[in-house]
PDB file of C-alpha atoms in Angstrom:
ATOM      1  CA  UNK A   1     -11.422 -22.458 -18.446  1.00 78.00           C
ATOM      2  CA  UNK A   2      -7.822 -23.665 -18.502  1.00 77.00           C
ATOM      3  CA  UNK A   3      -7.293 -27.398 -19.233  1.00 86.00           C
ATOM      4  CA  UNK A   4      -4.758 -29.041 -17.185  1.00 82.00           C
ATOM      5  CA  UNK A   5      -2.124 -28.777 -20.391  1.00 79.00           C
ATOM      6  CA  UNK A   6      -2.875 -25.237 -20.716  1.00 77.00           C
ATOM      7  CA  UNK A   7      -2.479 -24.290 -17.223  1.00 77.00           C
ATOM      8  CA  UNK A   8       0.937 -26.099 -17.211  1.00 73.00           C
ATOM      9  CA  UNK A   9       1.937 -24.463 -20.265  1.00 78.00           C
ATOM     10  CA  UNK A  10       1.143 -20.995 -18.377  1.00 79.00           C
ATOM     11  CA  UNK A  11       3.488 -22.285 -15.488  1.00 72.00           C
ATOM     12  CA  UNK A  12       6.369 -22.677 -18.102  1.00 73.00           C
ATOM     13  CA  UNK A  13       5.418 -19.799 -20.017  1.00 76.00           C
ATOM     14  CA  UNK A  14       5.987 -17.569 -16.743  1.00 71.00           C
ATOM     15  CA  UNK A  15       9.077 -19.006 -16.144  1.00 71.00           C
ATOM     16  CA  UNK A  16      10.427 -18.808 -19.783  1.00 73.00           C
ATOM     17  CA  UNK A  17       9.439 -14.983 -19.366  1.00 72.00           C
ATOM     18  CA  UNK A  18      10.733 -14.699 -16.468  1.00 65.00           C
ATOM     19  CA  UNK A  19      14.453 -15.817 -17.251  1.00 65.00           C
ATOM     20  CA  UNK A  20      13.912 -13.216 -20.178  1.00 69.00           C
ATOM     21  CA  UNK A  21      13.370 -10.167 -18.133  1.00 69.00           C
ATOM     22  CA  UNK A  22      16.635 -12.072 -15.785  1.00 63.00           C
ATOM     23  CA  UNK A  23      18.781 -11.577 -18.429  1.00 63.00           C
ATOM     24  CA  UNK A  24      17.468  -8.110 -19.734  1.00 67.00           C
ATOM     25  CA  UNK A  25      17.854  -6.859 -15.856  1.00 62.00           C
ATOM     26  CA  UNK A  26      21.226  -8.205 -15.656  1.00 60.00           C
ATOM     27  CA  UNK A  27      22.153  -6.639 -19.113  1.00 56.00           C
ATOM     28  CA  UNK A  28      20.994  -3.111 -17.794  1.00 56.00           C
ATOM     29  CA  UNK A  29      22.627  -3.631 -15.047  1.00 53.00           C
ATOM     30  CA  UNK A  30      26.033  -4.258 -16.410  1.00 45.00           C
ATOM     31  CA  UNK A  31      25.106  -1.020 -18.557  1.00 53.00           C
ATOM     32  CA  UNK A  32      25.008   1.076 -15.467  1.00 54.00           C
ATOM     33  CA  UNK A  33      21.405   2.032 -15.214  1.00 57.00           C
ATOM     34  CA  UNK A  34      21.863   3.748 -18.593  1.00 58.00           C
ATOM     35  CA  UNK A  35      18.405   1.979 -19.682  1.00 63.00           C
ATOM     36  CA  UNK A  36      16.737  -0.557 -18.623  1.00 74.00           C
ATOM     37  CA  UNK A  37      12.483  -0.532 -16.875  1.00 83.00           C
ATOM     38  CA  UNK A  38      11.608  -0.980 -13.281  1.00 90.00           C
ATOM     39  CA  UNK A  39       7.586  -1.628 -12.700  1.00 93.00           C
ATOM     40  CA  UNK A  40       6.497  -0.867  -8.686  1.00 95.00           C
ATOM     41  CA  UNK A  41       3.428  -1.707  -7.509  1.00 96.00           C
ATOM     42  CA  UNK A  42       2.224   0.557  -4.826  1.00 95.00           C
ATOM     43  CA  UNK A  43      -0.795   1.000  -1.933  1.00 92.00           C
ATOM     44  CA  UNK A  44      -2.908   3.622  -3.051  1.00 84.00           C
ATOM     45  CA  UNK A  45      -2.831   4.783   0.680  1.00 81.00           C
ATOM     46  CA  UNK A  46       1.181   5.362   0.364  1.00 85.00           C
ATOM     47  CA  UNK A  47       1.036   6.808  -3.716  1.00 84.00           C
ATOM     48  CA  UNK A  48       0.474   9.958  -3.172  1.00 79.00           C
ATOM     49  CA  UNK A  49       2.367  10.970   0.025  1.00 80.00           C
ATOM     50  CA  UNK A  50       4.847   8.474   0.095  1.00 83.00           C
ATOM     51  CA  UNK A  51       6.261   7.982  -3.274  1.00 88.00           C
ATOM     52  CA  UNK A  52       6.505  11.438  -5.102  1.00 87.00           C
ATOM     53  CA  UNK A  53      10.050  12.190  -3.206  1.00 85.00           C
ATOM     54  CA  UNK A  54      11.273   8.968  -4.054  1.00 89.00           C
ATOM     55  CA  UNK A  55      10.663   8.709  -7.996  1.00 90.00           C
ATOM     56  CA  UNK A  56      11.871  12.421  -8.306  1.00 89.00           C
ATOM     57  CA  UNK A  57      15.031  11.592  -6.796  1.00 86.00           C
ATOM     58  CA  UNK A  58      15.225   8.106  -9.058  1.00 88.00           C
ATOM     59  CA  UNK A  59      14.211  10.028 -11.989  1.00 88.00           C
ATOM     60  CA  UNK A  60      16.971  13.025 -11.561  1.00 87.00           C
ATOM     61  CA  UNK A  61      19.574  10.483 -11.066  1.00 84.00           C
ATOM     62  CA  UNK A  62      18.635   7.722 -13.579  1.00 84.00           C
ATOM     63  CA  UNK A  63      16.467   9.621 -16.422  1.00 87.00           C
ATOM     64  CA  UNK A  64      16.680   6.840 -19.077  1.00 85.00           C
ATOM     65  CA  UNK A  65      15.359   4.254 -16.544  1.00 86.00           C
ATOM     66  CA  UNK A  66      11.974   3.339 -17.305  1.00 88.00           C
ATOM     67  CA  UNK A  67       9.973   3.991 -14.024  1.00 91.00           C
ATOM     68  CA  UNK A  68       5.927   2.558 -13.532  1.00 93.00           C
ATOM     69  CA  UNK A  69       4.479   3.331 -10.149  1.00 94.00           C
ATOM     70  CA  UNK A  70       0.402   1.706 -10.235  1.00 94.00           C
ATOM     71  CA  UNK A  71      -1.792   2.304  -7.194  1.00 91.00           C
ATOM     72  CA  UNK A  72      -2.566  -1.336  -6.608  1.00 92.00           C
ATOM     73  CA  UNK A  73      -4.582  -3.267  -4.026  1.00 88.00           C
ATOM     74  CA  UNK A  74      -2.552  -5.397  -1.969  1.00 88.00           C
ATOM     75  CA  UNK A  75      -3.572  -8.773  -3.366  1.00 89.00           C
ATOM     76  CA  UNK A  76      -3.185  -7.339  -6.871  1.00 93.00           C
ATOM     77  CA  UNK A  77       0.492  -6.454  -5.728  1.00 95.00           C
ATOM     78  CA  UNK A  78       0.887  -9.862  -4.353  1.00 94.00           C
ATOM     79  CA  UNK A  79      -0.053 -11.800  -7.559  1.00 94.00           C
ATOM     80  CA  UNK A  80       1.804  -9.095  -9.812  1.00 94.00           C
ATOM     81  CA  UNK A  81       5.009 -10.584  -8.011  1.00 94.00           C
ATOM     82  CA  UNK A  82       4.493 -14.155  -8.140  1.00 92.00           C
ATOM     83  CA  UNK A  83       3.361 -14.003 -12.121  1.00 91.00           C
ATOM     84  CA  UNK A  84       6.947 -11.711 -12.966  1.00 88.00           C
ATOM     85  CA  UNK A  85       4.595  -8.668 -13.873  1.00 92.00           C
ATOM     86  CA  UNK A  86       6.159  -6.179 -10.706  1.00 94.00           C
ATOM     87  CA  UNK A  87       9.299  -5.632  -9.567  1.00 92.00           C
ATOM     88  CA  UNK A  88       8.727  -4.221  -6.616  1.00 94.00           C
ATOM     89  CA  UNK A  89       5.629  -4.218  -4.005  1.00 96.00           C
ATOM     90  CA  UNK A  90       5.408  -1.587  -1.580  1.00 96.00           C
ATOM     91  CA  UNK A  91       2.321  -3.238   0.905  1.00 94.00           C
ATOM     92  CA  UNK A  92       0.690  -3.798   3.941  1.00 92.00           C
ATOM     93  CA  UNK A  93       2.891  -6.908   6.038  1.00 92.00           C
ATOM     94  CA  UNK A  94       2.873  -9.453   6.443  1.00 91.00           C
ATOM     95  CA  UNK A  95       2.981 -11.023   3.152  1.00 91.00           C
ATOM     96  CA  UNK A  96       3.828 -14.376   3.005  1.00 86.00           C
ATOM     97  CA  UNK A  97       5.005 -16.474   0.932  1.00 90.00           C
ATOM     98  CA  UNK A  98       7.963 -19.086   0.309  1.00 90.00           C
ATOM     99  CA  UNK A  99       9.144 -17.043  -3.188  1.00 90.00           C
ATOM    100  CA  UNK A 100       8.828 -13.621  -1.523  1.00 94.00           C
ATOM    101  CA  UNK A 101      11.052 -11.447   0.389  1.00 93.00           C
ATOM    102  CA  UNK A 102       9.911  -8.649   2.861  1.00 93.00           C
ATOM    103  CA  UNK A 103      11.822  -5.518   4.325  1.00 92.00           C
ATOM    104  CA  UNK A 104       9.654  -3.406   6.951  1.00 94.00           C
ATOM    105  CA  UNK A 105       9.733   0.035   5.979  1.00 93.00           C
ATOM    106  CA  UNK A 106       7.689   1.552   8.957  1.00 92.00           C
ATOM    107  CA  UNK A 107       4.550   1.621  11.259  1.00 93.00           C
ATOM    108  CA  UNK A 108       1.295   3.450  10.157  1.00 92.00           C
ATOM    109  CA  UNK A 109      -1.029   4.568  12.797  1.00 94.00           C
ATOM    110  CA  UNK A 110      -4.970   4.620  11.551  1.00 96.00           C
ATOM    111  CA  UNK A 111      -6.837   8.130  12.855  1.00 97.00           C
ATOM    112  CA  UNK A 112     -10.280   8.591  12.928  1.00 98.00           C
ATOM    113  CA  UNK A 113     -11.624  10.912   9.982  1.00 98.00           C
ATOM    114  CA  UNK A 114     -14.901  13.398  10.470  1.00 98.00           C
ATOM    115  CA  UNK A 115     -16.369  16.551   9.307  1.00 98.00           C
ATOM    116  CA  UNK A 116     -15.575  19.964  10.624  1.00 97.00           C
ATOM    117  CA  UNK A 117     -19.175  20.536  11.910  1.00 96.00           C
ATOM    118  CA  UNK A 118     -19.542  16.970  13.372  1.00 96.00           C
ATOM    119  CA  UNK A 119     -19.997  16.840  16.948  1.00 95.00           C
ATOM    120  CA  UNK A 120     -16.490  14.969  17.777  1.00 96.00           C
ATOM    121  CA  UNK A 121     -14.913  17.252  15.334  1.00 96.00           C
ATOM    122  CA  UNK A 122     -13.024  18.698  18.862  1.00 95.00           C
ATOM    123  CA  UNK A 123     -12.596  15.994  20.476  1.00 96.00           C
ATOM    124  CA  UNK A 124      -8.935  14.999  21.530  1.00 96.00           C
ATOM    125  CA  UNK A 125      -8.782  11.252  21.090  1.00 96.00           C
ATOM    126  CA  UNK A 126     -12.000   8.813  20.865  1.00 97.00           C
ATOM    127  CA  UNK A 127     -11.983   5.079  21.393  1.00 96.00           C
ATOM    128  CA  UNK A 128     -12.699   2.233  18.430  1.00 95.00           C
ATOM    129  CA  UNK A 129     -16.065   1.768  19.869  1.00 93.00           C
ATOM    130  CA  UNK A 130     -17.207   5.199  18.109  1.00 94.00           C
ATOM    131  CA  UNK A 131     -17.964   3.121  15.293  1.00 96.00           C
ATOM    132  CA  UNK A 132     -20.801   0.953  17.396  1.00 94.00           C
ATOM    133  CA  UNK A 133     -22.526   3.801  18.389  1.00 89.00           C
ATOM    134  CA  UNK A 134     -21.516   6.419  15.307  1.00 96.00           C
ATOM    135  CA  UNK A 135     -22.515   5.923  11.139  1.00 97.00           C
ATOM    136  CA  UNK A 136     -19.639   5.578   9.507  1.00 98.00           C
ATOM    137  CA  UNK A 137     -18.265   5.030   5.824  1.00 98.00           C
ATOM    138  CA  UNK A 138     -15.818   2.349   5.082  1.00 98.00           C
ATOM    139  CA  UNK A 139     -14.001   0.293   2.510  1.00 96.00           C
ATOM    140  CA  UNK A 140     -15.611  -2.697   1.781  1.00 95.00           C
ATOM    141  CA  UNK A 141     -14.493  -6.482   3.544  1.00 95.00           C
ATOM    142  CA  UNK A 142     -12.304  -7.475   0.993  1.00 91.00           C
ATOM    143  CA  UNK A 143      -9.966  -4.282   2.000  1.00 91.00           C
ATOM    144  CA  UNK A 144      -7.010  -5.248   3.987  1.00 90.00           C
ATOM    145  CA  UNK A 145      -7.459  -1.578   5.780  1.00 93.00           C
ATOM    146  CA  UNK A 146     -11.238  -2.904   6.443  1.00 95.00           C
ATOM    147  CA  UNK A 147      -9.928  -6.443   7.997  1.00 94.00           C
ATOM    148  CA  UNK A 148      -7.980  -4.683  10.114  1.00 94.00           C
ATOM    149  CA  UNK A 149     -10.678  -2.503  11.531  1.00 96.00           C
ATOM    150  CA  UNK A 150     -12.999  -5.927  11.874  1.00 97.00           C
ATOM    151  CA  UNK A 151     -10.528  -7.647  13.947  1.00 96.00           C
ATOM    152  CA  UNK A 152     -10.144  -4.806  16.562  1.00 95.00           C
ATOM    153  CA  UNK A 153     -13.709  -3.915  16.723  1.00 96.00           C
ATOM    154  CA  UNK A 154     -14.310  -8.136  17.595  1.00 95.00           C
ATOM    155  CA  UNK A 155     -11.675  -7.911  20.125  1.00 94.00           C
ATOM    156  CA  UNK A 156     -14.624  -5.332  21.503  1.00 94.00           C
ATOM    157  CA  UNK A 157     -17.576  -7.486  20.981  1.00 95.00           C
ATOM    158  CA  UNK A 158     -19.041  -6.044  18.076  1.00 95.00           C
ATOM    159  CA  UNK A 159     -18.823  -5.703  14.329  1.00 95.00           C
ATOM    160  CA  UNK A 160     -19.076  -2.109  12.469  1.00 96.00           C
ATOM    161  CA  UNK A 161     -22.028  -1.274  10.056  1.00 95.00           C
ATOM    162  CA  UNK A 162     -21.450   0.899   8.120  1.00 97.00           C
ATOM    163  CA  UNK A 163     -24.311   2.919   6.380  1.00 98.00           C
ATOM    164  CA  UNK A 164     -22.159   3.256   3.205  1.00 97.00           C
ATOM    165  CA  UNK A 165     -19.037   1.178   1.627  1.00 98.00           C
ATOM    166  CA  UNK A 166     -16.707   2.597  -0.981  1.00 96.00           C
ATOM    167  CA  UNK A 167     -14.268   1.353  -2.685  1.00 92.00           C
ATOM    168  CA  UNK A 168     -11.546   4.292  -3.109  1.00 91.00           C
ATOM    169  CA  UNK A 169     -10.330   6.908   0.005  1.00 91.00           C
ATOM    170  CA  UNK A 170     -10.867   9.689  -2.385  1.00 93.00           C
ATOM    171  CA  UNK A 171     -14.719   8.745  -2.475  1.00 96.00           C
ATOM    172  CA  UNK A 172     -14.793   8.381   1.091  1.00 97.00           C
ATOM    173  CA  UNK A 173     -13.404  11.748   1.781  1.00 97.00           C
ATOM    174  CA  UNK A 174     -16.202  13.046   0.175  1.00 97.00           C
ATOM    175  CA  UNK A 175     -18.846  11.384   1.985  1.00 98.00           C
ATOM    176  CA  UNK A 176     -17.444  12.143   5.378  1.00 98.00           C
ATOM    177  CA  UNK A 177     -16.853  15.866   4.486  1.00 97.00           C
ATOM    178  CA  UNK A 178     -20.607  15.964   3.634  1.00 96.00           C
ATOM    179  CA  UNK A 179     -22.040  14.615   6.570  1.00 96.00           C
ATOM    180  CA  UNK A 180     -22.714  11.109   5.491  1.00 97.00           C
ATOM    181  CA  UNK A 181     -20.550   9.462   8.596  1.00 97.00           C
ATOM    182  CA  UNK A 182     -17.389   9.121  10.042  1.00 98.00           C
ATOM    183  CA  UNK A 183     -14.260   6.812   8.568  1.00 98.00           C
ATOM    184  CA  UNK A 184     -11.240   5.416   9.532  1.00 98.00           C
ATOM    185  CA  UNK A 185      -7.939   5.497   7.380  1.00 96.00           C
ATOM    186  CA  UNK A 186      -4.289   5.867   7.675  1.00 94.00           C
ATOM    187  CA  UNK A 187      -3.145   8.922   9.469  1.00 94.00           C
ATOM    188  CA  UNK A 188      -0.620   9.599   7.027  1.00 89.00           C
ATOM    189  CA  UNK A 189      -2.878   9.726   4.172  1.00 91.00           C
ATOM    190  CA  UNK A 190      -5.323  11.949   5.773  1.00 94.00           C
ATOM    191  CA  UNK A 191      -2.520  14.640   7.030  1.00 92.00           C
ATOM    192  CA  UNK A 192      -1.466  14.521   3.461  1.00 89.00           C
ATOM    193  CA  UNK A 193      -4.391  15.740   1.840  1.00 91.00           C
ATOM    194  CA  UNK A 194      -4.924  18.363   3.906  1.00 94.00           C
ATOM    195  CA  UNK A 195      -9.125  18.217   3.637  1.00 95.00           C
ATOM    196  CA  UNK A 196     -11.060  21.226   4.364  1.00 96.00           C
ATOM    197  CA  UNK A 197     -13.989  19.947   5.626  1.00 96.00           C
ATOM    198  CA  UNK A 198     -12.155  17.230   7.707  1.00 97.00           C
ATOM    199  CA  UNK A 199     -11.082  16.774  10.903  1.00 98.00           C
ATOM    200  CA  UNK A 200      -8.183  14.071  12.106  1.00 98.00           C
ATOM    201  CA  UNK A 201      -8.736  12.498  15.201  1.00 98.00           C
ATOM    202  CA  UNK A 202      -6.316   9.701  17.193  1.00 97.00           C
ATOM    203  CA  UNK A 203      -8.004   7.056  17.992  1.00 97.00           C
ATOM    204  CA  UNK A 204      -7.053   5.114  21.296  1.00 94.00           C
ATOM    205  CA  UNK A 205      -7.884   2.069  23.598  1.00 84.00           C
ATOM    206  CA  UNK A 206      -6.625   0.179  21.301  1.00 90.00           C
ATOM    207  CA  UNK A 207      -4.018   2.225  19.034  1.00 93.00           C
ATOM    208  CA  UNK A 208      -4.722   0.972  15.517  1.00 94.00           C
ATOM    209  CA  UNK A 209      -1.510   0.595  13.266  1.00 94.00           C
ATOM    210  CA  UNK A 210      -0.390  -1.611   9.923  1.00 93.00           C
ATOM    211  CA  UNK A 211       3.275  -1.966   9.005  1.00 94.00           C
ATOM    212  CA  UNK A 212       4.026  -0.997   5.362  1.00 94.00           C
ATOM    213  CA  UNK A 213       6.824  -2.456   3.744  1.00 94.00           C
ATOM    214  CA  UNK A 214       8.683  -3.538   0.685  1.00 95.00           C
ATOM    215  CA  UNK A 215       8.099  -6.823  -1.256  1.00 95.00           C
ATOM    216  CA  UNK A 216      10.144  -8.173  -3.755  1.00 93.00           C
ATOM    217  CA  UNK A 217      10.542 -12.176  -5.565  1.00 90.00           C
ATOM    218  CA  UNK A 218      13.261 -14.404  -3.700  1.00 86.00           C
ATOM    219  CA  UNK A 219      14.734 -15.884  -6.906  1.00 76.00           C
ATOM    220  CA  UNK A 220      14.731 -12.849  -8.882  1.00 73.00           C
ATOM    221  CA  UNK A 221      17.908 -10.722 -10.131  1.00 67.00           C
ATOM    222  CA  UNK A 222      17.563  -8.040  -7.471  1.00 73.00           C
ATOM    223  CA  UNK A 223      18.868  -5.237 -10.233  1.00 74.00           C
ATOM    224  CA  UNK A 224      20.694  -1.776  -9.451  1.00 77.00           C
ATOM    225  CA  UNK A 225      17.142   0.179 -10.679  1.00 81.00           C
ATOM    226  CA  UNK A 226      15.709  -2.243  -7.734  1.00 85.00           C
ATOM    227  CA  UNK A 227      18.723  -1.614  -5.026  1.00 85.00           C
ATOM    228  CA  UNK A 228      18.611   1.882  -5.546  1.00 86.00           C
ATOM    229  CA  UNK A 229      14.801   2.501  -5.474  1.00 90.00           C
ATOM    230  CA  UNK A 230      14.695   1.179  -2.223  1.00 90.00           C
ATOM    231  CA  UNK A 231      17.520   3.077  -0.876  1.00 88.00           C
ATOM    232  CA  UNK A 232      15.613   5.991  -2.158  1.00 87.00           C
ATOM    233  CA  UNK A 233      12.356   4.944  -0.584  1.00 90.00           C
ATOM    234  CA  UNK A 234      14.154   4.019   2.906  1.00 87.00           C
ATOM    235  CA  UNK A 235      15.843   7.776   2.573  1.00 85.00           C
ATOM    236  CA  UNK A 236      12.266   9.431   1.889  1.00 84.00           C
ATOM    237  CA  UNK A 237      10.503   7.571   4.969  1.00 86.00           C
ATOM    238  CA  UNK A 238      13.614   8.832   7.357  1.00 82.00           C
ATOM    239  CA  UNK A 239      13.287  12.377   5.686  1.00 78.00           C
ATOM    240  CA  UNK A 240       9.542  12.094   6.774  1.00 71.00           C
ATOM    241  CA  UNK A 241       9.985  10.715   9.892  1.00 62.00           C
ATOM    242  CA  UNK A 242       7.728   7.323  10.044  1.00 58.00           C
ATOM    243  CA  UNK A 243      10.818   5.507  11.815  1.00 49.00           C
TER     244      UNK A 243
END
């Protein structure tokens, strides 16, 4: 455990490393994105289908900046800022906080996710209830995806059980296309992949949705790699239609 002098010299120590990477951003900068490192951390809902377009088109037009995209839970994200160690968040909102900035980016609607041979596999639309009367497989509590879900389904008197909780969508996926239950994740995620064995369904009465947006530190040097990422990323979502 920390001692109260060693947790203060870890408040100093972020700062003094903080001004450092200040004055390296603001040195690239004035170097035109010649060099220079830009660290993004990202929802693993948004990594795949969201951010491909964008770092291609960073990448082509700034080779010799140093680009890391991690998948990242949304807490994880939120700390990463605070302690200096991302540049960018890309997250579910709100996220609040007095040293953190927030730009919405769009809204993401949450669909119902089954097997081909499951008996709603045709249906048009189902209501959230499905999950009090269906098995289903879901992220665990301390998912901000999962929250979401428990907070509509008490808003209809009841609280999902799930016969199985996992802790990645890819792992999910697999359950669902085998028969184990139903699941509910974003809809962009699961008309990315594409599945096989799995049927998208919108779910209604009530419309489920999360706004994803970008997340960046109030008092940090907002660089050109950062400016122009974000233009990029704003570009892709109107290219893909989530506005």
């Amino acid at each position: 455990m920390l001692t109260e002098a060693g947790k203060a010299l870890q408040h100093h120590g972020y700062n003094v490393f903080h001004e450092l990477s200040q004055a390296r951003a603001v040195i690239s900068e004035l170097q035109g994105l010649k060099r220079g490192t830009l660290k993004i951390g990202a929802l693993l809902t948004v990594v795949n289908y969201l951010l491909p377009p964008t770092v291609m088109g960073f990448h082509n037009r700034y080779p010799n900046v140093e680009l890391s995209v991690l998948g990242m839970r949304t807490g994880d994200i939120y700390n990463g800022l605070l302690q200096n160690e991302l540049d960018l968040g890309i997250v579910f909102l709100p996220m609040e906080h007095e040293e953190l900035e927030t730009i919405p980016l769009y809204k993401e609607y949450l669909a119902l996710a089954v097997s081909v041979d499951h008996s709603l596999a045709q249906a048009s639309f189902v209501t959230l209830d499905i999950l009090k009367e269906t098995p289903s497989v879901l992220l665990p509590n301390s998912y901000f995806l999962r929250q979401v879900i428990n907070e509509q389904c008490r808003s209809l008197a009841f609280t999902p059980q799930p016969v199985m909780e996992m802790t990645t969508m890819e792992s999910i996926i697999t359950m669902v296309g085998r028969g184990v239950g139903v699941t509910v994740l974003p809809k962009g995620y699961l008309d990315y992949i594409d599945h096989p064995q799995i049927r998208t369904i919108p779910i209604q009465n009530p419309v489920l949705t999360t706004q994803i947006g970008v997340v960046y530190r109030k008092n940090k040097h907002l660089c050109a790699a950062s400016r122009v990422f974000m233009e990029q990323l704003v570009s892709t979502v109107k290219n893909k239609n989530f506005l």
